[in-house]
Amino acid sequence: MRNCFADERTAVGARFAGLGVALALSMAIAATPVQVFAEEADASQAAADEQVVAAVTEEAPAAVVMTDVSVPAAAGQVGVAEQAPTGAVAEEPAAEQTEDPATEPAAEPTAAEPADEKPASEEPASEPADEEPAAEPTAEDPADEKPASEEPASEPADEEPADESTVEPTAEEPAASESNIPQVTPAASTQDAPVSPTTVTAVVQEEKPASQQKAVTYQNMFRLYNPNSGEHFYTANLDEAKKVVAAGWQWEGIGWVAPDTSKAPVYRLYSGTDHHYTANKDERDHLVSVGWKYEGIGWYSDDDQGVALFRQFNPNVNPSAKRNNSGSHNYTASKAENDKLVSLGWRAEGIGWYGANHAMLPFQGFWTVTAAWGNGLQRYWIDATAQVAKGRYVDPSNAKDAGCGYLAYATPTTGAVVRGAWKIDDSHVIVADNDGRTVSASTNGWKVTSEYAGELHRYYYENGRARIGSFSVDGVDYFGVERTGYVLTNGSVKSNGKWYWADADGKLAYLPTGKIGYQNPSWMYQVSANNAKLPSYARGKFAYLTASTIRPEYTRSQVVEAFIACAKGYLGTPYRWDYALAPGVGVDCSGLVMQCMQAVGIQSVYNSYDHMYDPWQDHDAANMRNDSKIQKISVSSARRGDLLFYTGHVAIYLGSGKIIESTNWEVEFDGVQISDAFARTPIAAGRLFS
């Protein structure tokens, strides 16, 4: 059989290096074993609390079963329901299991058998006469349900939803919380008990009498992994698998192929925080007796014992997991994975059941949107090989991507498709829209589009990849912006230590003087078409910075008007002492001036972020009046764009006897307004632009 977990993994150990890697179990080896299936019969059994009977016995066919199936809690949404003790199970020949495990402790269990030893299903039961006839339905296995192969998991027959308003999430829309996952009333069963709200309807398989069995067909068994708890989940139901991965579980492909019927069913149970699977009916009944919910037959073991499914028990506590998942089991067709887990402290429990020696069945690829691999919700393509596409174009013309609908690029690490710009080398980025749509790898030349940035921009493509950094086309220089992929227009950029200006077409012009447009003498503050910068520690609402609005060719008069235009943009903004926030939010008098300085690219000692936190800037009106980089002038010589200083106050002079200021003197109201410059007596004046 093709080992799906050896694909694209040369070393199984890599999956244990961290939670985000496919097949990553990341179980830190703590030394605290967790007791499993502990019996409380009498004190004489205390020494056997860590072991239970786990032999896989050959059973007569049971009746048909359909119940509600609990979806594993989403990554970051792990259930907190109280869990019955779980843990390792030792395998024992079926002949020694003569007592009822629900009322009596099993016969003295032995240690787990080696992984290469065949299960007890090959050994004849000691008392076959005591088994129920195949056609005899039991209370816990109703005989009037249909198997999963005959009915879709999403539409169970004869069941009424617990809440008709509940809508099941789609595979591409992960549930926001456990409450988003629908809960359905299960078919009547003496074994059914209330479960956590993380449930969806899924039809589990049936065991048929020999007289009704048809030719054996096969089904893929899907495997998923919860990076928050370390639990693996297994299901033959693709719809259920899609919902689980959308809810935050990592897709790990097809673990093995199972027959759709045999004499050896594999039972599925749920504790509220963990799923467990066993081919042993006694083990199943014992778990039910201690509080586990029986979910029916999940699939079947192969009668011919084709591919061994090794079972391991985790006695360790994972300190990085969001819940303690010690006591869980893992099942794998990979002997190498089994051995690796054992080397990490897991306990080998032999062979749990067998998969069919059969190739995987045809698989239809699908899109999923999930946060399973970190970095928030991302889009992934699961291709026709049942693997997450990685490091390649997802192409609808490719047979294994049939049905994907459009061209996208899956990143090499997690496989998340590119949205926005993704740097593929030092000179190129792949650019895509929010769904991941990108251009063909054969695309070359100019492309003008609003698909990727929401507004029209120019992109220059080489083999489907947008150019970034400095580049030339037909002897003209351009600059591609790395974070977006589009060509810079109407802005300045520093490249290779020199400043350039990009015009409306993106053509770069070298600025030989190193100055941007009109400029002050060197001893004064320098204006710039480039933005001023805040300190690296600036965060939050106090980190608002007005971008430069001037161009390199601006004259002094144009710089002054840009300075005043910023101030007018604050008209009506409330007065807030010690603040220099965005228009409409709040500024004080010097906060208004420093935002206007930033609007012409001035990098000054006045910091619109530290204005709130630095005590020195509590007195910026006086600091500006004494600043040696602001030219001292007489009040009578003040002109448009100069600063007028009052006692503890600063304003911007508009000319004609008017100022614009942020004041709490209630001229009209507390805030930014145009006032009479000489209603109060200015004590000094200063000039920012010589």
Coordinates of C-alpha atoms in Angstrom, one line a residue, residues 131 241 309 325 386-387 635 641 668 674 678:
E131 CA -21.7 -14.6 20.7
A241 CA -13.1 15.8 7.3
L309 CA -2.4 0.0 11.8
N325 CA -3.8 15.6 25.9
A386 CA -5.0 14.4 -1.1
Q387 CA -2.0 16.5 -0.2
V635 CA 6.0 89.9 15.4
G641 CA 3.0 80.4 7.4
E668 CA -15.8 79.9 19.7
I674 CA -9.4 80.5 13.0
F678 CA -4.1 90.1 18.1

